[in-house]
CSV table of C-alpha atoms and ligand atoms in Angstrom, one decimal:
chain,number,residue,atom,x,y,z
S,1,MET,CA,124.3,-11.9,47.4
S,2,ASN,CA,124.8,-10.8,51.2
S,3,TYR,CA,122.3,-12.6,53.3
S,4,ILE,CA,121.7,-16.5,53.8
S,5,ASP,CA,118.4,-16.6,52.3
S,6,GLU,CA,119.8,-15.5,48.8
S,7,TYR,CA,121.9,-18.4,48.5
S,8,ARG,CA,118.5,-20.6,49.1
S,9,ASN,CA,116.5,-18.5,46.6
S,10,PRO,CA,114.2,-21.1,44.8
S,11,ALA,CA,113.9,-18.8,41.6
S,12,ILE,CA,117.7,-18.4,41.2
S,13,ALA,CA,117.9,-22.3,41.8
S,14,GLN,CA,115.4,-22.7,39.2
S,15,ALA,CA,117.3,-20.8,36.5
S,16,LEU,CA,120.7,-22.2,37.2
S,17,LEU,CA,118.8,-25.7,37.1
S,18,THR,CA,117.5,-24.5,33.7
S,19,ARG,CA,121.1,-23.5,32.4
S,20,ILE,CA,122.6,-26.8,33.9
S,21,ARG,CA,120.2,-28.7,32.0
S,22,HIS,CA,121.1,-27.3,28.9
S,23,ARG,CA,124.8,-27.4,29.2
S,24,ALA,CA,124.6,-31.0,30.0
S,25,LYS,CA,122.3,-31.6,26.8
S,26,ASP,CA,125.1,-29.7,24.7
S,27,LEU,CA,127.8,-32.2,26.3
S,28,LYS,CA,126.0,-35.1,24.9
S,29,ARG,CA,127.6,-37.6,27.3
S,30,GLU,CA,127.4,-38.7,31.0
S,31,ILE,CA,129.4,-36.6,33.1
S,32,THR,CA,130.8,-37.5,36.5
S,33,LEU,CA,131.5,-34.8,39.0
S,34,MET,CA,132.8,-35.2,42.7
S,35,GLU,CA,132.4,-33.2,45.6
S,36,VAL,CA,135.3,-34.1,47.5
S,37,CYS,CA,134.3,-32.3,50.8
S,38,GLY,CA,132.0,-34.0,53.6
S,39,SER,CA,130.2,-30.5,54.1
S,40,HIS,CA,129.3,-30.5,50.4
S,41,THR,CA,128.1,-34.1,50.7
S,42,THR,CA,125.9,-33.2,53.6
S,43,ALA,CA,124.5,-29.8,51.8
S,44,ILE,CA,123.8,-31.7,48.5
S,45,GLY,CA,121.7,-34.4,50.5
S,46,ARG,CA,119.9,-31.7,52.8
S,47,PHE,CA,118.6,-29.6,49.5
S,48,GLY,CA,117.9,-32.6,47.6
S,49,ILE,CA,120.3,-31.5,44.8
S,50,ARG,CA,121.4,-35.0,43.4
S,51,LYS,CA,117.7,-35.6,42.3
S,52,LEU,CA,117.5,-32.1,40.8
S,53,LEU,CA,120.3,-32.6,38.3
S,54,PRO,CA,119.8,-34.2,34.9
S,55,ASP,CA,120.2,-38.0,34.7
S,56,SER,CA,123.5,-37.3,32.5
S,57,ILE,CA,125.3,-35.8,35.6
S,58,ARG,CA,126.9,-38.3,37.9
S,59,LEU,CA,127.4,-36.9,41.4
S,60,VAL,CA,129.9,-38.7,43.5
S,61,SER,CA,131.1,-38.5,47.0
S,62,GLY,CA,134.8,-38.4,47.9
S,63,PRO,CA,137.3,-38.8,50.7
S,64,GLY,CA,136.1,-35.5,52.5
S,65,CYS,CA,135.6,-36.5,55.9
S,66,PRO,CA,138.7,-36.7,58.2
S,67,VAL,CA,137.1,-39.1,60.7
S,68,CYS,CA,136.1,-41.5,57.5
S,69,VAL,CA,139.7,-41.5,55.9
S,70,THR,CA,141.5,-42.3,59.1
S,71,SER,CA,142.8,-45.9,58.7
S,72,ILE,CA,141.3,-48.7,60.8
S,73,GLY,CA,145.1,-49.3,62.2
S,74,ASP,CA,145.0,-45.7,63.2
S,75,VAL,CA,141.8,-46.1,65.2
S,76,ASP,CA,143.0,-49.5,66.6
S,77,ARG,CA,146.2,-47.2,68.2
S,78,VAL,CA,144.0,-44.6,69.2
S,79,LEU,CA,141.9,-47.2,71.4
S,80,PHE,CA,145.0,-48.5,72.6
S,81,LEU,CA,146.6,-45.2,73.9
S,82,ALA,CA,143.2,-44.2,75.2
S,83,ILE,CA,143.1,-47.3,78.0
S,84,GLN,CA,147.1,-46.8,79.1
S,85,THR,CA,147.7,-46.3,82.8
S,86,GLY,CA,147.3,-42.7,83.9
S,87,VAL,CA,146.4,-41.6,80.4
S,88,ILE,CA,143.5,-38.6,79.8
S,89,PHE,CA,142.7,-39.2,76.1
S,90,THR,CA,141.2,-35.8,74.4
S,91,THR,CA,139.9,-35.4,70.7
S,92,PHE,CA,136.9,-34.1,69.0
S,93,GLY,CA,133.4,-35.5,69.1
S,94,ASP,CA,133.0,-37.1,65.8
S,95,MET,CA,135.9,-39.8,66.8
S,96,LEU,CA,134.0,-41.0,69.9
S,97,ARG,CA,131.7,-43.9,68.0
S,98,VAL,CA,134.0,-45.2,65.4
S,99,PRO,CA,134.7,-48.6,65.5
S,100,GLY,CA,138.0,-50.2,65.8
S,101,THR,CA,139.0,-53.8,64.6
S,102,GLU,CA,137.1,-55.7,67.4
S,103,GLY,CA,133.9,-53.4,67.4
S,104,LYS,CA,135.0,-51.3,70.3
S,105,ASN,CA,135.2,-47.4,70.3
S,106,LEU,CA,136.0,-44.6,72.6
S,107,GLN,CA,132.6,-44.3,73.9
S,108,THR,CA,132.8,-48.0,75.1
S,109,LEU,CA,136.1,-47.6,76.4
S,110,ARG,CA,134.8,-44.7,78.2
S,111,ALA,CA,132.0,-46.5,79.8
S,112,SER,CA,134.5,-49.2,80.7
S,113,GLY,CA,136.6,-46.6,83.0
S,114,ALA,CA,139.0,-45.0,80.4
S,115,ASP,CA,139.2,-41.3,81.0
S,116,VAL,CA,138.2,-40.1,77.6
S,117,ARG,CA,137.4,-36.6,77.0
S,118,ILE,CA,135.7,-34.8,74.0
S,119,LEU,CA,137.0,-31.1,73.4
S,120,SER,CA,135.7,-28.5,71.5
S,121,SER,CA,138.8,-26.7,70.8
S,122,ALA,CA,142.5,-28.1,71.4
S,123,THR,CA,143.3,-25.2,73.7
S,124,GLU,CA,141.4,-27.3,76.3
S,125,ALA,CA,143.8,-29.6,76.5
S,126,LEU,CA,146.1,-27.2,78.0
S,127,ASP,CA,143.7,-26.8,80.6
S,128,ILE,CA,143.5,-30.4,81.4
S,129,ALA,CA,147.1,-30.9,81.2
S,130,LYS,CA,147.8,-28.0,83.9
S,131,GLU,CA,145.1,-29.7,86.3
S,132,ASN,CA,146.6,-32.9,85.9
S,133,THR,CA,150.4,-32.4,85.8
S,134,GLN,CA,150.6,-36.4,87.2
S,135,ARG,CA,148.8,-37.6,84.1
S,136,ARG,CA,149.6,-37.8,80.4
S,137,ILE,CA,147.1,-35.8,78.2
S,138,ILE,CA,146.7,-37.0,74.8
S,139,PHE,CA,145.1,-35.1,72.0
S,140,MET,CA,144.4,-36.8,69.0
S,141,GLY,CA,144.6,-34.3,65.9
S,142,ILE,CA,142.4,-35.0,63.3
S,143,GLY,CA,141.2,-32.8,60.3
S,144,PHE,CA,142.4,-31.5,56.6
S,145,GLU,CA,143.6,-28.2,55.9
S,146,THR,CA,140.9,-26.2,58.0
S,147,THR,CA,141.9,-27.7,61.4
S,148,ALA,CA,145.5,-28.2,61.1
S,149,PRO,CA,146.5,-24.5,61.4
S,150,THR,CA,144.8,-24.2,64.6
S,151,ILE,CA,146.3,-27.4,66.0
S,152,ALA,CA,149.5,-26.0,64.9
S,153,LEU,CA,149.1,-22.9,66.9
S,154,VAL,CA,148.0,-24.4,69.9
S,155,LEU,CA,151.3,-26.7,69.8
S,156,GLN,CA,153.4,-23.5,69.6
S,157,ILE,CA,151.5,-22.5,72.9
S,158,TRP,CA,152.3,-25.9,74.2
S,159,LYS,CA,155.9,-25.4,73.3
S,160,LYS,CA,156.2,-21.6,74.7
S,161,GLN,CA,154.7,-22.9,78.1
S,162,ARG,CA,157.0,-26.0,78.3
S,163,ILE,CA,153.9,-28.0,79.1
S,164,ASP,CA,155.4,-31.3,79.0
S,165,ASN,CA,152.6,-33.8,80.1
S,166,LEU,CA,150.8,-33.0,76.6
S,167,SER,CA,151.3,-35.1,73.6
S,168,LEU,CA,149.7,-35.5,70.2
S,169,TYR,CA,148.8,-38.5,68.1
S,170,SER,CA,148.7,-36.6,64.5
S,171,VAL,CA,146.0,-38.2,61.8
S,172,HIS,CA,145.9,-34.9,60.0
S,173,LYS,CA,146.1,-35.1,56.3
S,174,ILE,CA,146.2,-32.8,53.4
S,175,ILE,CA,143.5,-33.0,50.4
S,176,PRO,CA,145.4,-32.4,47.3
S,177,PRO,CA,147.5,-35.8,47.0
S,178,ALA,CA,144.4,-37.7,47.7
S,179,MET,CA,142.6,-35.7,44.8
S,180,LYS,CA,145.8,-36.6,42.4
S,181,ILE,CA,145.0,-40.4,43.4
S,182,LEU,CA,141.5,-40.0,42.3
S,183,ILE,CA,142.4,-38.4,39.2
S,184,SER,CA,144.8,-41.2,38.3
S,185,ASP,CA,142.0,-44.0,38.9
S,186,ARG,CA,140.7,-45.0,35.6
S,187,SER,CA,137.7,-46.9,36.7
S,188,LEU,CA,136.2,-43.3,38.4
S,189,ASN,CA,137.0,-41.0,35.1
S,190,ILE,CA,136.1,-37.6,36.9
S,191,ASP,CA,135.4,-35.0,34.3
S,192,GLY,CA,135.0,-32.4,37.2
S,193,PHE,CA,135.8,-31.5,40.5
S,194,LEU,CA,133.7,-29.3,43.2
S,195,CYS,CA,136.7,-28.3,45.4
S,196,PRO,CA,136.2,-27.8,49.1
S,197,GLY,CA,135.7,-24.1,50.1
S,198,HIS,CA,137.0,-24.2,53.6
S,199,VAL,CA,140.1,-25.7,52.8
S,200,SER,CA,140.5,-23.8,50.1
S,201,THR,CA,140.4,-20.6,52.1
S,202,VAL,CA,143.8,-22.0,53.6
S,203,ILE,CA,145.6,-23.6,50.5
S,204,GLY,CA,144.3,-21.1,47.9
S,205,ALA,CA,143.3,-21.8,44.3
S,206,GLU,CA,146.7,-22.7,42.6
S,207,ALA,CA,146.8,-25.8,45.0
S,208,TYR,CA,144.4,-27.6,42.4
S,209,ARG,CA,146.4,-26.6,39.2
S,210,PHE,CA,147.2,-30.3,38.8
S,211,ILE,CA,143.7,-30.9,38.3
S,212,ALA,CA,143.5,-28.8,35.1
S,213,ASP,CA,146.6,-29.8,34.2
S,214,ALA,CA,145.0,-33.5,34.0
S,215,GLY,CA,142.5,-32.1,31.9
S,216,ARG,CA,139.8,-32.1,34.3
S,217,ALA,CA,137.6,-28.9,35.7
S,218,ALA,CA,138.1,-27.8,38.9
S,219,VAL,CA,135.8,-24.9,40.9
S,220,ILE,CA,136.1,-24.0,44.5
S,221,THR,CA,132.8,-24.1,45.8
S,222,GLY,CA,130.5,-23.0,49.0
S,223,PHE,CA,128.3,-24.7,50.6
S,224,GLU,CA,124.4,-23.3,50.1
S,225,PRO,CA,122.6,-24.6,47.3
S,226,ILE,CA,122.9,-21.9,45.0
S,227,ASP,CA,127.0,-21.9,45.4
S,228,ILE,CA,126.8,-25.6,44.6
S,229,LEU,CA,124.3,-25.3,41.8
S,230,GLU,CA,126.3,-22.4,40.4
S,231,GLY,CA,129.5,-24.5,41.1
S,232,ILE,CA,128.3,-27.4,39.2
S,233,LEU,CA,127.3,-24.8,36.2
S,234,MET,CA,130.8,-23.5,36.2
S,235,ILE,CA,132.1,-27.0,35.8
S,236,LEU,CA,130.0,-27.9,32.8
S,237,GLU,CA,130.9,-24.3,31.1
S,238,GLN,CA,134.6,-25.5,31.3
S,239,LEU,CA,134.0,-28.9,30.0
S,240,ALA,CA,132.0,-27.4,27.0
S,241,GLY,CA,134.4,-24.6,26.7
S,242,GLY,CA,137.2,-27.6,26.2
S,243,SER,CA,139.6,-25.6,28.6
S,244,PRO,CA,139.5,-27.0,31.9
S,245,ASP,CA,140.8,-24.5,34.9
S,246,VAL,CA,140.5,-23.7,38.2
S,247,GLU,CA,138.1,-21.3,39.3
S,248,ILE,CA,136.6,-19.7,42.4
S,249,GLN,CA,132.7,-19.7,42.9
S,250,TYR,CA,133.4,-19.3,46.4
S,251,SER,CA,135.1,-15.8,46.1
S,252,ARG,CA,132.9,-14.5,49.2
S,253,GLY,CA,134.9,-16.8,51.6
S,254,MET,CA,138.4,-16.7,50.3
S,255,HIS,CA,141.2,-15.1,48.5
S,256,LYS,CA,142.9,-16.7,45.5
S,257,GLY,CA,146.3,-17.1,47.3
S,258,GLY,CA,144.8,-18.8,50.6
S,259,ASN,CA,145.8,-17.9,53.8
S,260,SER,CA,149.4,-17.6,54.3
S,261,ARG,CA,149.5,-17.2,58.0
S,262,ALA,CA,147.6,-20.2,58.4
S,263,LEU,CA,149.8,-22.2,56.2
S,264,ASP,CA,152.9,-20.7,57.9
S,265,ALA,CA,151.6,-22.0,60.8
S,266,MET,CA,151.3,-25.6,59.5
S,267,GLU,CA,155.0,-25.2,57.9
S,268,THR,CA,156.3,-24.3,61.2
S,269,VAL,CA,154.9,-27.4,63.3
S,270,PHE,CA,154.2,-29.7,60.6
S,271,ALA,CA,156.1,-32.1,57.8
S,272,THR,CA,154.3,-33.7,55.4
S,273,GLY,CA,154.9,-37.6,55.0
S,274,PRO,CA,153.0,-40.8,53.8
S,275,ALA,CA,149.9,-41.4,55.3
S,276,LEU,CA,147.4,-44.5,55.4
S,277,TRP,CA,144.1,-43.4,54.1
S,278,ARG,CA,140.6,-45.7,54.5
S,279,GLY,CA,140.0,-46.9,51.1
S,280,LEU,CA,142.7,-45.2,49.3
S,281,GLY,CA,145.7,-46.8,50.9
S,282,GLU,CA,148.7,-45.2,51.5
S,283,ILE,CA,149.1,-41.6,49.7
S,284,PRO,CA,152.7,-39.7,49.6
S,285,GLU,CA,153.1,-36.5,51.1
S,286,SER,CA,149.6,-36.6,52.6
S,287,GLY,CA,150.1,-36.7,56.2
S,288,LEU,CA,151.0,-34.2,58.8
S,289,PHE,CA,153.8,-35.2,61.1
S,290,LEU,CA,155.5,-33.3,63.8
S,291,LYS,CA,158.6,-31.7,62.8
S,292,ASP,CA,161.7,-32.4,64.5
S,293,SER,CA,161.7,-29.3,66.9
S,294,TYR,CA,157.9,-30.4,67.9
S,295,ARG,CA,158.7,-34.0,68.1
S,296,ILE,CA,158.8,-34.0,72.1
S,297,PHE,CA,155.0,-33.7,71.8
S,298,ASP,CA,154.8,-36.9,69.9
S,299,ALA,CA,152.6,-39.4,71.8
S,300,LEU,CA,154.3,-42.2,70.6
S,301,ASN,CA,157.6,-41.0,72.3
S,302,HIS,CA,155.7,-42.2,75.4
S,303,PHE,CA,153.9,-45.6,74.6
S,304,GLU,CA,155.2,-48.4,72.6
S,305,ILE,CA,152.0,-49.6,70.5
S,306,PRO,CA,152.2,-53.2,69.8
S,307,PHE,CA,151.7,-54.9,66.4
S,308,LEU,CA,148.0,-54.7,66.1
S,309,ASN,CA,145.9,-57.2,63.9
S,310,THR,CA,144.0,-54.9,62.2
S,311,GLU,CA,140.5,-55.5,59.9
S,312,GLU,CA,137.9,-53.5,58.3
S,313,PRO,CA,134.2,-53.9,59.7
S,314,LYS,CA,132.9,-57.2,58.0
S,315,GLY,CA,130.7,-56.2,54.9
S,316,CYS,CA,131.4,-52.4,55.2
S,317,ARG,CA,131.9,-50.7,52.0
S,318,CYS,CA,133.4,-47.4,53.4
S,319,GLY,CA,136.4,-47.6,51.2
S,320,ASP,CA,134.7,-47.8,48.1
S,321,ILE,CA,132.3,-45.3,49.3
S,322,LEU,CA,135.3,-42.8,50.1
S,323,ARG,CA,136.7,-43.5,46.0
S,324,GLY,CA,133.3,-42.5,44.8
S,325,LEU,CA,133.2,-46.3,43.3
S,326,THR,CA,129.9,-46.9,45.3
S,327,ALA,CA,126.7,-45.2,46.9
S,328,PRO,CA,125.7,-45.9,50.6
S,329,ASP,CA,122.4,-47.6,49.3
S,330,GLN,CA,124.8,-50.0,47.4
S,331,CYS,CA,125.9,-51.4,50.4
S,332,PRO,CA,124.1,-54.1,51.9
S,333,LEU,CA,124.2,-53.0,55.3
S,334,PHE,CA,122.7,-49.6,54.7
S,335,SER,CA,119.9,-48.7,56.8
S,336,ARG,CA,118.7,-52.3,57.7
S,337,LEU,CA,121.9,-53.4,59.7
S,338,CYS,CA,124.1,-49.7,59.6
S,339,ASN,CA,122.3,-46.8,60.5
S,340,PRO,CA,123.3,-43.8,62.8
S,341,ALA,CA,122.0,-45.6,65.9
S,342,HIS,CA,124.0,-48.7,65.2
S,343,PRO,CA,127.1,-47.5,63.0
S,344,ILE,CA,129.1,-50.1,61.6
S,345,GLY,CA,131.4,-48.3,59.7
S,346,PRO,CA,133.1,-44.7,60.2
S,347,CYS,CA,130.7,-43.2,57.1
S,348,MET,CA,127.9,-43.6,59.0
S,349,VAL,CA,129.4,-42.2,62.2
S,350,SER,CA,130.3,-38.8,61.4
S,351,SER,CA,128.3,-35.9,60.7
S,352,GLU,CA,130.0,-35.3,57.6
S,353,GLY,CA,130.0,-39.2,56.4
S,354,THR,CA,128.6,-39.8,53.2
S,355,CYS,CA,126.7,-42.8,54.6
S,356,ALA,CA,125.1,-40.6,57.4
S,357,ALA,CA,124.2,-37.9,54.8
S,358,TYR,CA,122.7,-40.6,52.5
S,359,TYR,CA,120.9,-42.0,55.8
S,360,LYS,CA,119.4,-38.5,57.2
S,361,TYR,CA,118.3,-37.2,53.7
S,362,ARG,CA,117.3,-40.5,52.3
S,363,ASP,CA,114.0,-39.2,51.2
S,364,GLY,CA,115.2,-36.2,49.2
S,365,ARG,CA,118.7,-38.1,47.6
P,401,LIG,FE1,129.9,-48.9,56.0
P,401,LIG,FE2,127.8,-48.9,57.0
P,401,LIG,FE3,128.1,-47.1,55.1
P,401,LIG,FE4,127.8,-49.8,54.6
P,401,LIG,S1,126.3,-48.4,55.2
P,401,LIG,S2,129.5,-48.9,53.8
P,401,LIG,S3,128.5,-50.6,56.5
P,401,LIG,S4,129.2,-47.2,57.0
C-alpha cells in the first residue's frame, strides 16, 4: 500500500476484522492486549477500533504518553524552576496545563508573570539564549526515544557553541524498562503488546526481545486503522501458534535494527538511571540523565530545589490508567468534573493522554 486512504480502506478493515474474530474464537479465552503508545490510544479511539473487536479481546492502554508519566514530583520541581528570578522557562506545549500538587500549572504561572515560553523545537531555546544573555534559559526535555535523540543533537550544538546560559531539566524516559514492569505485573496478565511504531524506528525490534522471552507476543505497529487491526491479528496468530515473537507490522516506517545515528546521539549525551514514573513508581535504568561531559547544562547546577511535599490530584486515577488497570470512564471524575477544559490529571491534559482520547472519541470507543 502506498497511500493513506489504503490504510483506512473499509473493505480491508472488514476482512481483517473477520480474521480477528475467527482467531479470537479459536483461542477460546479472554485475551488482554496493551497498546503502549499514546498515538495508538488516540487512533484506536478515533477510528472506534475497541468497539469493533470481539468481546473476548480486551484492549488496554499503557504508559505511552510522556507528559502523563512525568511524576508529580517532577511537575512540582518544574513549577519551582519556572518562577525563579531571571529564568526563561521553555518546553513543549503539552506540559503547559499539567497540574502540580497545588493545582497550579505553567499556564497559571505565566499568567502571574513567569516567563514561560512554548517551543516547537529545542533549537528555538538556542535563539532565546543568544537574545537574552543575562538570563538563564531552562529547557524542559520531555519524551521517549522519539524525542530524546533530537534533544541530544541540540545539546551537542549547545556545547559546540559554548552557550552557557542554557540549561536542561530532563524528564526523558525510555520505554522498554516500563514494559518489563508491566509484564511482571500479575494483576495485568498481558498476552501481547502493540509496540510503538515511532519509538521502534529508533530502538529497533530486538529491543523488545524480552517480551517474547517472557512468553508474550509483540508486534511493532503503525498508526492507521489497517495497521492496528493487522497488528492485533498478528498478535493473535502468534498466540494461536504458541510461539511468541517480536514481529514488525510497521515495516514501511522502520528498519529492524533501528536508527544507529539516533541511538549514537542519545548515547553521547545521556546515561540511563532510575526514574520515577507516575503510576509505575521508580523504574531502574528508565530515565535519561546528562552524562558527566554534558552535566554543565544541568539546570540543577544553578538552583537548589527545596524538599517539596508532593501529592497526586485528589480522586485522579491516572496512575491506574497508565498501568492499564482501569479505563478512564471508570474514574468517577471522568467527564463530569474532569474534562479537557478543566483537566484534573495529566491523562486529560495531553493530546496523547488516555483520558483525553476517551473523552474526545467517547461515542465511538
Ligand atoms: Fe485523572 Fe481526570 Fe483521568 Fe480521572 S478522568 S483519571 S481525574 S485525568
